[in-house]
CSV table of C-alpha atoms in Angstrom, one decimal:
chain,number,residue,atom,x,y,z
H,44,MET,CA,4.7,56.1,20.7
H,45,MET,CA,6.1,52.7,21.4
H,46,ASP,CA,6.6,51.8,25.1
H,47,GLU,CA,9.8,50.4,26.4
H,48,ASN,CA,8.5,46.8,26.3
H,49,GLN,CA,7.6,47.1,22.6
H,50,VAL,CA,11.1,48.4,21.9
H,51,ARG,CA,12.7,45.6,23.8
H,52,THR,CA,10.6,43.0,22.0
H,53,ILE,CA,11.5,44.4,18.6
H,54,VAL,CA,15.2,44.6,19.4
H,55,ALA,CA,15.2,41.0,20.8
H,56,GLU,CA,13.5,39.8,17.6
H,57,VAL,CA,16.0,41.7,15.4
H,58,LEU,CA,19.0,40.3,17.4
H,59,LYS,CA,17.7,36.8,16.7
H,60,HIS,CA,18.6,37.3,13.1
H,61,ILE,CA,21.3,40.0,13.0
H,62,ASP,CA,24.5,40.2,15.1
H,63,LEU,CA,25.9,43.4,16.6
H,64,HIS,CA,28.0,43.9,13.5
H,65,GLY,CA,24.9,44.0,11.4
H,66,ARG,CA,25.5,40.6,9.8
H,67,ILE,CA,22.6,38.2,9.4
H,68,LYS,CA,23.2,35.4,11.9
H,69,SER,CA,20.9,32.7,10.5
H,70,GLY,CA,18.9,33.4,7.4
H,71,SER,CA,16.5,31.4,5.6
H,72,ILE,CA,17.7,30.2,2.2
H,73,PRO,CA,15.3,28.8,-0.4
H,74,CYS,CA,16.1,25.3,-1.8
H,75,GLY,CA,16.4,24.6,-5.5
H,76,VAL,CA,16.1,20.8,-5.9
H,77,SER,CA,17.9,19.8,-9.1
H,78,ASN,CA,16.4,16.9,-10.9
H,79,ARG,CA,18.7,15.1,-13.4
H,80,HIS,CA,19.4,17.4,-16.4
H,81,LEU,CA,22.1,18.2,-18.9
H,82,HIS,CA,23.7,21.3,-20.4
H,83,VAL,CA,24.7,20.9,-24.1
H,84,SER,CA,27.1,22.5,-26.5
H,85,GLN,CA,25.6,23.9,-29.8
H,86,ALA,CA,27.5,21.3,-31.7
H,87,ASP,CA,26.1,18.4,-29.7
H,88,LEU,CA,22.6,20.0,-29.8
H,89,GLU,CA,22.7,19.9,-33.6
H,90,ILE,CA,23.8,16.2,-33.6
H,91,LEU,CA,20.9,15.4,-31.3
H,92,PHE,CA,18.2,17.6,-32.8
H,93,GLY,CA,19.3,18.6,-36.3
H,94,SER,CA,21.4,21.2,-38.0
H,95,GLY,CA,20.9,24.8,-36.9
H,96,TYR,CA,18.6,23.7,-34.0
H,97,ALA,CA,17.9,26.2,-31.2
H,98,LEU,CA,16.6,25.3,-27.7
H,99,LYS,CA,13.0,26.2,-27.0
H,100,GLN,CA,12.4,27.7,-23.5
H,101,MET,CA,9.8,25.9,-21.5
H,102,LYS,CA,10.2,27.8,-18.2
H,103,PRO,CA,12.7,30.2,-16.6
H,104,LEU,CA,14.8,28.9,-13.6
H,105,SER,CA,15.6,30.7,-10.4
H,106,GLN,CA,19.0,31.8,-11.7
H,107,PRO,CA,18.8,34.8,-14.1
H,108,ALA,CA,18.8,33.9,-17.8
H,109,GLN,CA,18.8,30.1,-17.1
H,110,PHE,CA,15.9,28.1,-18.4
H,111,ALA,CA,14.5,24.6,-18.7
H,112,ALA,CA,14.2,23.7,-22.3
H,113,GLU,CA,11.4,21.8,-24.0
H,114,GLU,CA,14.0,19.3,-25.3
H,115,THR,CA,14.8,16.1,-23.5
H,116,VAL,CA,17.2,13.2,-24.4
H,117,LEU,CA,17.6,9.5,-23.5
H,118,LEU,CA,20.7,8.8,-21.3
H,119,VAL,CA,22.2,5.4,-21.9
H,120,GLY,CA,24.9,3.8,-19.7
H,121,PRO,CA,26.5,0.4,-19.5
H,122,LYS,CA,23.7,-1.0,-17.2
H,123,GLY,CA,20.6,0.9,-18.0
H,124,SER,CA,19.0,4.0,-19.5
H,125,ILE,CA,16.9,7.0,-18.3
H,126,GLU,CA,14.3,8.6,-20.5
H,127,LYS,CA,13.4,12.2,-20.8
H,128,CYS,CA,16.4,13.9,-19.2
H,129,ARG,CA,15.8,17.6,-19.6
H,130,ILE,CA,18.2,20.0,-21.3
H,131,LEU,CA,18.8,23.3,-19.5
H,132,GLY,CA,19.6,26.4,-21.5
H,133,PRO,CA,21.3,28.4,-22.8
H,134,VAL,CA,23.9,26.3,-24.6
H,135,ARG,CA,27.4,26.1,-23.0
H,136,PRO,CA,30.9,25.5,-24.4
H,137,ALA,CA,30.8,21.9,-23.2
H,138,THR,CA,28.1,19.2,-22.7
H,139,GLN,CA,27.7,18.2,-19.0
H,140,VAL,CA,25.2,15.7,-17.6
H,141,GLU,CA,24.1,16.2,-13.9
H,142,VAL,CA,22.5,13.2,-12.3
H,143,SER,CA,22.0,11.8,-8.8
H,144,THR,CA,23.9,8.9,-7.3
H,145,THR,CA,20.7,6.9,-7.6
H,146,ASP,CA,20.7,7.6,-11.4
H,147,CYS,CA,24.4,6.6,-11.6
H,148,TYR,CA,23.6,3.1,-10.3
H,149,LYS,CA,20.7,2.8,-12.7
H,150,LEU,CA,23.0,3.8,-15.6
H,151,GLY,CA,25.9,1.7,-14.4
H,152,VAL,CA,28.4,4.6,-14.1
H,153,LYS,CA,30.5,5.5,-11.1
H,154,PRO,CA,29.0,8.4,-9.1
H,155,VAL,CA,31.7,11.1,-9.1
H,156,VAL,CA,30.9,14.3,-7.1
H,157,ARG,CA,32.2,17.4,-8.8
H,158,ASP,CA,31.7,21.1,-9.0
H,159,SER,CA,30.0,22.2,-12.2
H,160,GLY,CA,32.5,22.6,-15.1
H,161,ASN,CA,35.1,20.3,-13.5
H,162,THR,CA,34.5,17.2,-15.6
H,163,ALA,CA,38.1,15.9,-16.4
H,164,GLY,CA,38.2,12.2,-15.8
H,165,THR,CA,34.5,11.8,-15.0
H,166,PRO,CA,32.5,9.0,-16.6
H,167,GLY,CA,30.8,9.3,-20.0
H,168,CYS,CA,27.5,8.1,-21.4
H,169,VAL,CA,25.5,8.0,-24.6
H,170,LEU,CA,22.9,10.8,-25.3
H,171,VAL,CA,20.2,9.9,-27.8
H,172,GLY,CA,17.9,12.6,-29.4
H,173,PRO,CA,15.4,12.5,-32.3
H,174,LYS,CA,18.1,13.1,-35.0
H,175,GLY,CA,21.2,11.4,-33.6
H,176,ALA,CA,23.3,10.2,-30.7
H,177,VAL,CA,26.4,11.7,-29.0
H,178,THR,CA,28.9,9.5,-27.2
H,179,LEU,CA,30.3,11.5,-24.3
H,180,LYS,CA,33.8,10.4,-23.3
H,181,GLU,CA,33.3,12.3,-20.0
H,182,GLY,CA,31.0,14.8,-18.4
H,183,VAL,CA,28.6,12.8,-16.2
H,184,ILE,CA,28.8,14.2,-12.7
H,185,VAL,CA,26.9,14.2,-9.4
H,186,ALA,CA,26.9,18.0,-8.9
H,187,ALA,CA,28.3,19.0,-5.5
H,188,ARG,CA,25.7,20.8,-3.5
H,189,HIS,CA,26.3,24.6,-3.4
H,190,MET,CA,24.7,27.9,-2.6
H,191,HIS,CA,24.3,30.7,-5.0
H,192,ILE,CA,24.3,34.2,-3.5
H,193,SER,CA,24.7,37.8,-4.7
H,194,ALA,CA,27.6,39.9,-3.4
H,195,VAL,CA,25.3,42.2,-1.4
H,196,GLU,CA,23.6,39.2,0.3
H,197,ALA,CA,27.0,37.5,0.9
H,198,SER,CA,28.4,40.5,2.8
H,199,LYS,CA,25.2,40.5,5.0
H,200,PHE,CA,25.8,36.8,5.8
H,201,GLY,CA,29.6,37.5,6.3
H,202,LEU,CA,30.4,35.1,3.4
H,203,LYS,CA,32.8,35.1,0.5
H,204,ASP,CA,33.1,33.2,-2.7
H,205,MET,CA,34.4,29.6,-2.3
H,206,ASP,CA,33.6,29.5,1.5
H,207,ARG,CA,32.3,26.1,2.8
H,208,ILE,CA,29.3,26.3,5.1
H,209,SER,CA,26.9,23.9,6.8
H,210,ILE,CA,23.2,24.1,6.0
H,211,LYS,CA,20.4,22.6,8.1
H,212,SER,CA,16.9,21.4,7.1
H,213,SER,CA,14.1,21.1,9.7
H,214,GLY,CA,11.5,18.5,10.4
H,215,THR,CA,11.5,14.7,11.0
H,216,LYS,CA,14.2,14.1,8.5
H,217,SER,CA,16.3,17.0,9.6
H,218,VAL,CA,19.8,16.9,8.1
H,219,ILE,CA,22.9,19.1,8.3
H,220,PHE,CA,24.7,19.3,5.0
H,221,ASN,CA,28.4,20.0,5.6
H,222,ASN,CA,30.9,21.3,3.0
H,223,VAL,CA,28.4,23.3,1.1
H,224,LEU,CA,30.3,25.4,-1.5
H,225,VAL,CA,29.4,29.2,-1.5
H,226,ARG,CA,29.4,30.8,-5.0
H,227,VAL,CA,29.1,34.6,-4.9
H,228,SER,CA,28.2,36.6,-8.0
H,229,ASP,CA,26.0,39.5,-8.8
H,230,LYS,CA,24.4,37.3,-11.5
H,231,PHE,CA,23.1,34.9,-8.7
H,232,ALA,CA,19.8,34.7,-6.9
H,233,LEU,CA,19.9,33.3,-3.4
H,234,ASP,CA,19.4,29.5,-3.7
H,235,PHE,CA,20.7,26.3,-2.1
H,236,HIS,CA,21.1,23.8,-4.9
H,237,LEU,CA,21.0,20.1,-4.0
H,238,ASP,CA,20.1,17.0,-5.9
H,239,THR,CA,17.1,14.7,-5.5
H,240,ASP,CA,18.9,12.2,-3.3
H,241,GLU,CA,19.9,15.0,-0.9
H,242,ALA,CA,16.4,16.5,-1.0
H,243,ASN,CA,14.8,13.1,-0.4
H,244,ALA,CA,17.2,12.3,2.4
H,245,ALA,CA,16.3,15.5,4.2
H,246,GLY,CA,12.6,15.6,3.4
H,247,ILE,CA,13.1,18.8,1.4
H,248,ASN,CA,10.8,19.9,-1.5
H,249,ASN,CA,11.7,22.5,-4.1
H,250,GLY,CA,11.3,26.0,-2.5
H,251,ASP,CA,11.5,24.9,1.1
H,252,MET,CA,13.6,27.1,3.4
H,253,VAL,CA,16.8,25.9,5.2
H,254,GLU,CA,19.2,27.7,7.6
H,255,ILE,CA,22.9,28.3,7.6
H,256,VAL,CA,24.3,26.8,10.9
H,257,ALA,CA,28.1,27.2,10.5
E,252,MET,CA,58.8,0.7,31.8
E,253,MET,CA,56.8,3.4,30.0
E,254,ASP,CA,58.0,6.9,30.5
E,255,GLU,CA,55.7,9.7,31.5
E,256,ASN,CA,55.3,10.9,27.9
E,257,GLN,CA,54.1,7.5,26.8
E,258,VAL,CA,51.6,7.4,29.6
E,259,ARG,CA,50.3,10.9,28.7
E,260,THR,CA,50.0,10.0,25.0
E,261,ILE,CA,48.0,6.8,25.8
E,262,VAL,CA,45.7,8.5,28.3
E,263,ALA,CA,45.0,11.3,25.8
E,264,GLU,CA,44.2,8.8,23.1
E,265,VAL,CA,41.8,6.9,25.4
E,266,LEU,CA,40.1,10.1,26.5
E,267,LYS,CA,39.4,10.9,22.8
E,268,HIS,CA,37.0,8.0,22.8
E,269,ILE,CA,35.9,7.5,26.4
E,270,ASP,CA,34.7,10.1,28.9
E,271,LEU,CA,35.7,10.3,32.6
E,272,HIS,CA,32.7,8.1,33.5
E,273,GLY,CA,33.9,5.4,31.2
E,274,ARG,CA,31.2,5.9,28.5
E,275,ILE,CA,32.2,5.8,24.9
E,276,LYS,CA,32.1,9.4,23.6
E,277,SER,CA,32.2,8.8,19.9
E,278,GLY,CA,32.1,5.4,18.6
E,279,SER,CA,32.2,4.1,15.0
E,280,ILE,CA,28.9,2.6,13.9
E,281,PRO,CA,28.7,0.4,10.8
E,282,CYS,CA,26.1,1.5,8.2
E,283,GLY,CA,23.5,-0.9,6.8
E,284,VAL,CA,22.1,0.7,3.6
E,285,SER,CA,18.6,-0.6,3.0
E,286,ASN,CA,17.6,-1.0,-0.6
E,287,ARG,CA,13.9,-1.2,-1.3
E,288,HIS,CA,12.4,-4.4,0.1
E,289,LEU,CA,9.3,-5.9,1.6
E,290,HIS,CA,8.2,-8.1,4.4
E,291,VAL,CA,5.3,-10.4,3.7
E,292,SER,CA,2.7,-12.3,5.7
E,293,GLN,CA,2.4,-16.0,5.1
E,294,ALA,CA,-1.1,-15.5,3.6
E,295,ASP,CA,0.2,-12.9,1.1
E,296,LEU,CA,3.3,-15.0,0.3
E,297,GLU,CA,1.0,-17.9,-0.7
E,298,ILE,CA,-1.1,-15.6,-3.0
E,299,LEU,CA,2.0,-14.4,-4.7
E,300,PHE,CA,4.0,-17.6,-4.9
E,301,GLY,CA,1.5,-20.4,-4.4
E,302,SER,CA,-0.2,-22.5,-1.7
E,303,GLY,CA,2.1,-23.7,1.1
E,304,TYR,CA,5.0,-21.7,-0.2
E,305,ALA,CA,8.1,-21.1,2.1
E,306,LEU,CA,10.7,-18.3,1.5
E,307,LYS,CA,14.1,-19.5,0.4
E,308,GLN,CA,17.1,-17.9,2.1
E,309,MET,CA,19.6,-16.2,-0.3
E,310,LYS,CA,21.8,-14.6,2.3
E,311,PRO,CA,21.7,-13.7,6.0
E,312,LEU,CA,21.4,-10.0,7.0
E,313,SER,CA,23.4,-8.2,9.8
E,314,GLN,CA,20.5,-8.5,12.2
E,315,PRO,CA,20.3,-12.0,13.7
E,316,ALA,CA,17.8,-14.5,12.1
E,317,GLN,CA,16.9,-12.0,9.3
E,318,PHE,CA,17.6,-12.9,5.7
E,319,ALA,CA,17.3,-11.7,2.2
E,320,ALA,CA,15.1,-14.2,0.3
E,321,GLU,CA,15.5,-15.4,-3.2
E,322,GLU,CA,12.0,-14.2,-4.0
E,323,THR,CA,11.2,-10.8,-5.5
E,324,VAL,CA,8.0,-9.2,-6.6
E,325,LEU,CA,6.9,-6.4,-9.0
E,326,LEU,CA,5.7,-3.3,-7.2
E,327,VAL,CA,3.0,-1.3,-9.1
E,328,GLY,CA,1.8,2.2,-8.2
E,329,PRO,CA,-0.5,4.7,-9.9
E,330,LYS,CA,2.3,6.2,-11.9
E,331,GLY,CA,4.9,3.4,-12.5
E,332,SER,CA,6.3,0.1,-11.4
E,333,ILE,CA,9.5,-1.2,-9.9
E,334,GLU,CA,10.8,-4.7,-10.8
E,335,LYS,CA,12.5,-7.3,-8.6
E,336,CYS,CA,11.8,-5.8,-5.2
E,337,ARG,CA,13.3,-8.3,-2.8
E,338,ILE,CA,11.4,-10.0,0.1
E,339,LEU,CA,13.2,-10.2,3.5
E,340,GLY,CA,12.4,-13.1,5.7
E,341,PRO,CA,11.2,-14.5,7.9
E,342,VAL,CA,7.5,-13.9,7.3
E,343,ARG,CA,5.8,-11.4,9.6
E,344,PRO,CA,2.2,-10.9,10.8
E,345,ALA,CA,1.6,-8.0,8.3
E,346,THR,CA,3.0,-7.2,4.8
E,347,GLN,CA,5.1,-4.0,4.7
E,348,VAL,CA,6.9,-2.4,1.7
E,349,GLU,CA,9.9,-0.2,2.5
E,350,VAL,CA,11.0,2.1,-0.3
E,351,SER,CA,13.0,5.3,-0.7
E,352,THR,CA,11.4,8.7,-1.5
E,353,THR,CA,12.8,8.4,-5.0
E,354,ASP,CA,11.0,5.1,-5.4
E,355,CYS,CA,7.7,6.7,-4.1
E,356,TYR,CA,7.9,9.3,-6.9
E,357,LYS,CA,8.5,6.6,-9.5
E,358,LEU,CA,5.5,4.6,-8.2
E,359,GLY,CA,3.4,7.7,-7.8
E,360,VAL,CA,2.6,7.3,-4.1
E,361,LYS,CA,3.2,9.9,-1.4
E,362,PRO,CA,6.4,9.4,0.6
E,363,VAL,CA,5.4,8.8,4.2
E,364,VAL,CA,8.2,8.4,6.7
E,365,ARG,CA,7.3,5.9,9.4
E,366,ASP,CA,9.0,3.6,11.9
E,367,SER,CA,8.7,0.0,10.9
E,368,GLY,CA,5.3,-1.5,11.9
E,369,ASN,CA,3.5,1.8,12.1
E,370,THR,CA,1.7,1.6,8.8
E,371,ALA,CA,-1.8,2.9,9.6
E,372,GLY,CA,-3.0,5.4,7.0
E,373,THR,CA,0.1,4.9,4.7
E,374,PRO,CA,-0.3,4.5,1.0
E,375,GLY,CA,-0.8,1.0,-0.6
E,376,CYS,CA,0.3,-0.5,-3.9
E,377,VAL,CA,-0.1,-3.7,-5.9
E,378,LEU,CA,2.4,-6.6,-5.5
E,379,VAL,CA,2.7,-9.1,-8.3
E,380,GLY,CA,4.3,-12.5,-8.0
E,381,PRO,CA,4.5,-15.5,-10.3
E,382,LYS,CA,1.2,-17.0,-9.0
E,383,GLY,CA,-0.9,-14.0,-8.2
E,384,ALA,CA,-1.3,-10.3,-7.1
E,385,VAL,CA,-2.0,-8.7,-3.8
E,386,THR,CA,-3.6,-5.2,-3.5
E,387,LEU,CA,-2.2,-3.6,-0.4
E,388,LYS,CA,-4.6,-1.0,1.1
E,389,GLU,CA,-1.7,0.4,3.1
E,390,GLY,CA,1.8,-0.5,4.2
E,391,VAL,CA,4.1,1.4,1.8
E,392,ILE,CA,6.5,3.4,4.0
E,393,VAL,CA,9.8,5.3,3.8
E,394,ALA,CA,11.4,3.7,6.8
E,395,ALA,CA,12.7,6.2,9.3
E,396,ARG,CA,16.4,5.9,9.8
E,397,HIS,CA,17.4,4.2,13.0
E,398,MET,CA,20.2,2.6,14.9
E,399,HIS,CA,20.1,-1.0,16.2
E,400,ILE,CA,22.2,-1.6,19.3
E,401,SER,CA,22.5,-4.3,22.0
E,402,ALA,CA,21.7,-3.4,25.6
E,403,VAL,CA,25.4,-3.9,26.6
E,404,GLU,CA,26.6,-1.6,23.8
E,405,ALA,CA,23.9,0.9,24.6
E,406,SER,CA,25.0,1.3,28.1
E,407,LYS,CA,28.6,1.9,26.9
E,408,PHE,CA,27.3,4.7,24.7
E,409,GLY,CA,25.0,6.1,27.4
E,410,LEU,CA,22.0,5.4,25.3
E,411,LYS,CA,18.5,4.0,26.0
E,412,ASP,CA,15.7,2.6,23.8
E,413,MET,CA,13.8,5.3,21.9
E,414,ASP,CA,16.5,8.0,22.3
E,415,ARG,CA,17.0,10.3,19.4
E,416,ILE,CA,20.6,10.9,18.4
E,417,SER,CA,22.6,12.7,15.6
E,418,ILE,CA,24.9,10.7,13.4
E,419,LYS,CA,27.7,12.1,11.2
E,420,SER,CA,29.3,10.8,8.0
E,421,SER,CA,32.7,11.9,6.9
E,422,GLY,CA,34.1,12.9,3.5
E,423,THR,CA,33.2,15.4,0.8
E,424,LYS,CA,29.5,14.7,1.1
E,425,SER,CA,29.6,14.8,5.0
E,426,VAL,CA,26.1,14.9,6.5
E,427,ILE,CA,24.7,15.0,10.0
E,428,PHE,CA,21.5,13.0,10.3
E,429,ASN,CA,19.4,14.4,13.1
E,430,ASN,CA,16.5,12.5,14.8
E,431,VAL,CA,18.0,9.0,14.5
E,432,LEU,CA,15.8,6.7,16.5
E,433,VAL,CA,17.8,4.3,18.9
E,434,ARG,CA,16.4,0.8,19.2
E,435,VAL,CA,17.9,-1.3,22.0
E,436,SER,CA,17.5,-5.1,22.2
E,437,ASP,CA,19.7,-8.0,23.0
E,438,LYS,CA,18.6,-9.4,19.6
E,439,PHE,CA,20.2,-6.5,17.8
E,440,ALA,CA,23.7,-6.1,16.2
E,441,LEU,CA,25.1,-2.6,16.1
E,442,ASP,CA,24.0,-1.0,12.8
E,443,PHE,CA,22.9,2.4,11.5
E,444,HIS,CA,20.0,1.7,9.1
E,445,LEU,CA,19.4,4.2,6.4
E,446,ASP,CA,17.8,4.1,2.9
E,447,THR,CA,19.5,4.6,-0.5
E,448,ASP,CA,18.5,8.3,-0.8
E,449,GLU,CA,20.1,9.0,2.6
E,450,ALA,CA,23.2,6.9,1.8
E,451,ASN,CA,23.6,8.6,-1.6
E,452,ALA,CA,23.1,12.1,-0.1
E,453,ALA,CA,25.9,11.4,2.4
E,454,GLY,CA,28.3,9.4,0.1
E,455,ILE,CA,27.8,6.3,2.3
E,456,ASN,CA,28.3,2.7,1.1
E,457,ASN,CA,27.1,-0.4,2.9
E,458,GLY,CA,29.5,-1.2,5.7
E,459,ASP,CA,31.0,2.4,6.0
E,460,MET,CA,31.5,3.7,9.5
E,461,VAL,CA,29.8,6.8,10.9
E,462,GLU,CA,30.0,8.6,14.3
E,463,ILE,CA,27.5,9.5,16.9
E,464,VAL,CA,27.9,13.3,17.4
E,465,ALA,CA,25.0,14.2,19.8
């Protein structure tokens, strides 16, 4: 049998993390640091790598069915180029390049912060592969930081799709990121996605844990 | 004569910015975004640029007597190099290289966050100038973000030297930077110094205004 003190200790510990309505008050969220990468359409993939080409999976990503491909391309902008930008699979309807603000300055394109898929009016760049080059008219974005979460976990956290939350990192370079977009889907694994500038500013490494603070 | 409503409006507006003790509650602080740079000793300057060499001022910096020099060097690390890293003057007793975490990964050195001058045990790198090269045993740091403020302004803000504060940027990429070191001196102009990773993470450009929030 547990004595009363043990019960009190356990209840106090649980209440640190769950409110009286059973919702998680502050949970640890793993960070996924996104290095520069691109998603490609099948048509663009074939221009870059040859007719009938299929992406080769190098390793799976934290989100189900997503993977880092073996294939990389050269990004070229008006002021500079970046080698070995990795393609993430599977192929998508439209090609989209996701870079950091630091990368934008290197390429010489304006850093435009967008949610994935919302690329109208964004800068373009040239992609160069072993079999050809694609001139993108638009599609170069600095992906807005966001949190992936399943519907079950979202209800535990009291969150719904398209909510905006604040997320805090710990340590010497502790930062609170405001305006983090919440994306809820049963296809999603719990993950706070941020770019390398954001990770470096906060002293975050891939897989580190952060907290929801508001 | 002002009517009572006008007086109320003005008092309310003033109280937004100054508390009942006359201290500024939330003031706007200009940002100084530090791109990678180095400070050099006279001895190292002469190895890099020749015997008896003196730095040439290109433009003054926001802090009194500090300047960006015309001279740049090549930084070389175990994994890569970075061209045209600018020297800031005047010369100092010890050579110190201040880079972003992004730069550390490019050079292949561990990113070590330090306050300026505290370089014991930090990584080194090779500096190459037109007349010679210097192998630094240590002195490559990611400078900890900090705020410069004069003694008069510090007392208005209710701050003292070595305090730690939180500073918030506005906009889509709003971030709160915790653990910002306060440095008070009558030689200082009001300035929040952060590196390019931090500025890019928060959507801050040089000269943008931020707020003290705690």
